[in-house]
C-alpha cells in the first residue's frame, strides 16, 4: 500500500483524489439546496446501471417504478451473484440523488388527499375492510395482516404503489 | 429472466411488530414465457453492511404471468432500524433476475 507522509504526501493524496474523482464517473451532484431534476435523477440511475454492467452483469431498460416517482431496472443474474455489486453501485451513483428526488416529489394538500383515497380503495380492493383516512400506515398494515394473513401481498403492493402518501423513513441517511 | 417479465421488490413496511416485503414477477400476458419462481428476503442494515434477517421464501409455479411472495420478519422490540427487501425471479427459460428494494427506517 502507498503511504504518503508530510506535506509532499498530502499533496500527492490531493492529486490522487482529484484524478480518481474525475475518472470515477459518479453522477452524484455537489451538495445543493435545489432538488435534482428528473433528467439529473435519470442520469444517476443510468450511472448505477452502467456501474453494474462494468462489473460484468447485464441490466434491463430503466422504467418508472410503481410509485410513479422513482426509476428502476432489473439485473440479469441471481441474487447471490450481484449482492455486493448492486449495493455498491447503487450507493455510489444513485442513492443520494434518488433520496433528494423522492423527497422533492412528496404530494401535499389536495393531491395527497387524492392519492390517500386511491390507496384506501386499492387496499379495500385487495380484500381489507374497515380502513379509513384516520388509519396510520401501521394500522393499515395491521388490518392487512389480521384480515389476509399469508395472502396480503396484493395489499402490500398498494402501500408500495402509493408510498408517497406515507413516506416516513424512506431512504434513511 | 426473459425480457417480457419484470421483477418488483416492495419497500419494507411494518405493523409495529413485523416487517413485510413482497417480491413480484409480472410478465406480459400475450408472451409465452412466464414466471416459474419468485423469491423474497428481508435485510437489516448493520452499518455499513446489509445483513440478511430471513432466508428466502419462495413461490414456485408451473408458469404464471403474475407471481408474488411476501417475506415476514418478527422485529418486535428491535426499536428503529433500516430495512430493505431483496427479490429474485426466474422465468421458464431458466433466466434469473435480481434486485434490491429501496431502504427504509422502521420502528418496531
CSV table of N, CA and C in Angstrom, one decimal, chain B residues 24-79:
chain,number,residue,atom,x,y,z
B,24,UNK,N,-42.5,-9.5,-6.6
B,24,UNK,CA,-43.5,-9.9,-7.7
B,24,UNK,C,-42.8,-10.0,-9.0
B,25,UNK,N,-43.1,-11.0,-9.8
B,25,UNK,CA,-42.7,-11.0,-11.2
B,25,UNK,C,-44.0,-10.9,-12.0
B,26,UNK,N,-44.0,-9.9,-12.9
B,26,UNK,CA,-45.1,-9.7,-13.8
B,26,UNK,C,-44.6,-9.9,-15.3
B,27,UNK,N,-45.4,-10.7,-16.0
B,27,UNK,CA,-45.0,-11.0,-17.4
B,27,UNK,C,-46.1,-10.5,-18.3
B,28,UNK,N,-45.7,-10.1,-19.5
B,28,UNK,CA,-46.7,-9.7,-20.5
B,28,UNK,C,-47.5,-10.9,-20.9
B,29,UNK,N,-48.8,-10.7,-20.8
B,29,UNK,CA,-49.7,-11.8,-20.9
B,29,UNK,C,-49.7,-12.5,-22.3
B,30,UNK,N,-49.4,-11.7,-23.3
B,30,UNK,CA,-49.5,-12.3,-24.6
B,30,UNK,C,-48.2,-13.1,-25.0
B,31,UNK,N,-47.2,-13.1,-24.2
B,31,UNK,CA,-46.0,-13.8,-24.5
B,31,UNK,C,-46.0,-15.2,-23.8
B,32,UNK,N,-45.3,-16.1,-24.4
B,32,UNK,CA,-45.4,-17.5,-23.9
B,32,UNK,C,-44.5,-17.7,-22.7
B,33,UNK,N,-43.4,-16.9,-22.5
B,33,UNK,CA,-42.5,-17.2,-21.4
B,33,UNK,C,-43.1,-16.6,-20.2
B,34,UNK,N,-43.2,-17.4,-19.1
B,34,UNK,CA,-43.8,-17.0,-17.9
B,34,UNK,C,-42.9,-17.2,-16.7
B,35,UNK,N,-43.4,-16.7,-15.5
B,35,UNK,CA,-42.6,-16.9,-14.3
B,35,UNK,C,-42.8,-18.2,-13.7
B,36,UNK,N,-41.7,-18.8,-13.2
B,36,UNK,CA,-41.8,-20.1,-12.6
B,36,UNK,C,-41.3,-20.1,-11.1
B,37,UNK,N,-40.7,-19.0,-10.7
B,37,UNK,CA,-40.3,-18.9,-9.3
B,37,UNK,C,-40.1,-17.4,-9.0
B,38,UNK,N,-40.6,-17.0,-7.8
B,38,UNK,CA,-40.3,-15.7,-7.2
B,38,UNK,C,-39.8,-15.9,-5.8
B,39,UNK,N,-38.9,-15.1,-5.3
B,39,UNK,CA,-38.3,-15.3,-4.0
B,39,UNK,C,-38.2,-13.9,-3.3
B,40,UNK,N,-38.3,-13.9,-2.0
B,40,UNK,CA,-38.2,-12.6,-1.3
B,40,UNK,C,-37.4,-12.9,0.0
B,41,UNK,N,-36.7,-11.8,0.4
B,41,UNK,CA,-35.8,-11.9,1.6
B,41,UNK,C,-35.8,-10.5,2.2
B,42,UNK,N,-35.6,-10.5,3.6
B,42,UNK,CA,-35.5,-9.2,4.3
B,42,UNK,C,-34.1,-9.0,4.9
B,43,UNK,N,-33.6,-7.8,4.7
B,43,UNK,CA,-32.3,-7.5,5.2
B,43,UNK,C,-32.4,-6.3,6.2
B,44,UNK,N,-31.5,-6.2,7.2
B,44,UNK,CA,-31.4,-5.1,8.1
B,44,UNK,C,-30.0,-4.5,8.0
B,45,UNK,N,-29.9,-3.2,8.1
B,45,UNK,CA,-28.6,-2.6,7.9
B,45,UNK,C,-27.9,-2.5,9.3
B,46,UNK,N,-26.7,-3.1,9.3
B,46,UNK,CA,-25.8,-3.0,10.4
B,46,UNK,C,-24.6,-2.3,9.9
B,47,UNK,N,-24.7,-0.9,10.0
B,47,UNK,CA,-23.8,-0.1,9.3
B,47,UNK,C,-22.4,-0.6,9.2
B,48,UNK,N,-21.8,-0.6,8.1
B,48,UNK,CA,-22.3,-0.1,6.8
B,48,UNK,C,-22.9,-1.2,5.9
B,49,UNK,N,-23.0,-2.4,6.4
B,49,UNK,CA,-23.4,-3.5,5.6
B,49,UNK,C,-24.9,-3.9,5.8
B,50,UNK,N,-25.4,-4.6,4.8
B,50,UNK,CA,-26.8,-5.2,4.9
B,50,UNK,C,-26.7,-6.7,5.3
B,51,UNK,N,-27.4,-7.0,6.3
B,51,UNK,CA,-27.4,-8.4,6.8
B,51,UNK,C,-28.7,-9.1,6.7
B,52,UNK,N,-28.7,-10.3,6.1
B,52,UNK,CA,-30.0,-11.0,5.9
B,52,UNK,C,-30.6,-11.4,7.3
B,53,UNK,N,-31.8,-11.0,7.5
B,53,UNK,CA,-32.5,-11.4,8.7
B,53,UNK,C,-33.5,-12.5,8.5
B,54,UNK,N,-33.7,-12.9,7.2
B,54,UNK,CA,-34.5,-14.0,6.9
B,54,UNK,C,-33.8,-14.8,5.8
B,55,UNK,N,-34.2,-16.0,5.6
B,55,UNK,CA,-33.8,-16.7,4.4
B,55,UNK,C,-34.7,-16.3,3.2
B,56,UNK,N,-34.6,-17.0,2.1
B,56,UNK,CA,-35.5,-16.8,1.0
B,56,UNK,C,-36.8,-17.5,1.2
B,57,UNK,N,-37.9,-16.8,1.0
B,57,UNK,CA,-39.2,-17.5,0.9
B,57,UNK,C,-39.5,-17.5,-0.6
B,58,UNK,N,-40.0,-18.7,-1.1
B,58,UNK,CA,-40.2,-18.8,-2.5
B,58,UNK,C,-41.7,-19.2,-2.8
B,59,UNK,N,-42.1,-18.8,-4.0
B,59,UNK,CA,-43.4,-19.2,-4.5
B,59,UNK,C,-43.1,-19.8,-5.9
B,60,UNK,N,-43.2,-21.2,-6.0
B,60,UNK,CA,-42.9,-21.8,-7.3
B,60,UNK,C,-44.3,-21.9,-8.1
B,61,UNK,N,-44.1,-22.0,-9.4
B,61,UNK,CA,-45.3,-22.2,-10.3
B,61,UNK,C,-44.9,-22.9,-11.5
B,62,UNK,N,-45.9,-23.5,-12.2
B,62,UNK,CA,-45.6,-24.2,-13.5
B,62,UNK,C,-45.6,-23.2,-14.6
B,63,UNK,N,-46.0,-21.9,-14.3
B,63,UNK,CA,-45.9,-20.9,-15.3
B,63,UNK,C,-47.0,-19.9,-15.0
B,64,UNK,N,-46.7,-18.7,-14.6
B,64,UNK,CA,-47.7,-17.7,-14.3
B,64,UNK,C,-47.3,-16.3,-14.9
B,65,UNK,N,-48.3,-15.5,-15.2
B,65,UNK,CA,-48.0,-14.2,-15.7
B,65,UNK,C,-47.8,-13.2,-14.6
B,66,UNK,N,-48.3,-13.6,-13.4
B,66,UNK,CA,-48.2,-12.7,-12.2
B,66,UNK,C,-47.9,-13.6,-11.0
B,67,UNK,N,-46.7,-13.5,-10.5
B,67,UNK,CA,-46.3,-14.4,-9.4
B,67,UNK,C,-45.7,-13.6,-8.2
B,68,UNK,N,-46.2,-13.8,-7.0
B,68,UNK,CA,-45.8,-12.9,-5.9
B,68,UNK,C,-45.5,-13.8,-4.7
B,69,UNK,N,-44.7,-13.2,-3.8
B,69,UNK,CA,-44.5,-13.9,-2.5
B,69,UNK,C,-44.1,-12.8,-1.5
B,70,UNK,N,-44.5,-13.0,-0.2
B,70,UNK,CA,-44.2,-12.0,0.8
B,70,UNK,C,-43.3,-12.6,1.9
B,71,UNK,N,-42.3,-11.9,2.3
B,71,UNK,CA,-41.5,-12.4,3.4
B,71,UNK,C,-41.8,-11.5,4.6
B,72,UNK,N,-41.7,-12.2,5.8
B,72,UNK,CA,-42.1,-11.5,7.1
B,72,UNK,C,-40.9,-11.8,8.1
B,73,UNK,N,-40.6,-10.7,8.8
B,73,UNK,CA,-39.6,-10.9,9.9
B,73,UNK,C,-40.2,-10.3,11.2
B,74,UNK,N,-40.1,-11.1,12.2
B,74,UNK,CA,-40.6,-10.6,13.5
B,74,UNK,C,-39.5,-9.6,14.1
B,75,UNK,N,-39.9,-8.3,14.1
B,75,UNK,CA,-38.9,-7.3,14.5
B,75,UNK,C,-39.3,-6.7,15.9
B,76,UNK,N,-40.3,-7.4,16.6
B,76,UNK,CA,-40.8,-6.8,17.8
B,76,UNK,C,-39.7,-6.6,18.8
B,77,UNK,N,-39.7,-5.3,19.4
B,77,UNK,CA,-38.7,-5.0,20.4
B,77,UNK,C,-37.3,-4.6,19.9
B,78,UNK,N,-37.1,-4.5,18.5
B,78,UNK,CA,-35.8,-4.2,18.0
B,78,UNK,C,-35.6,-2.7,17.9
B,79,UNK,N,-36.7,-1.9,18.1
B,79,UNK,CA,-36.5,-0.4,18.0
B,79,UNK,C,-36.5,0.0,16.6
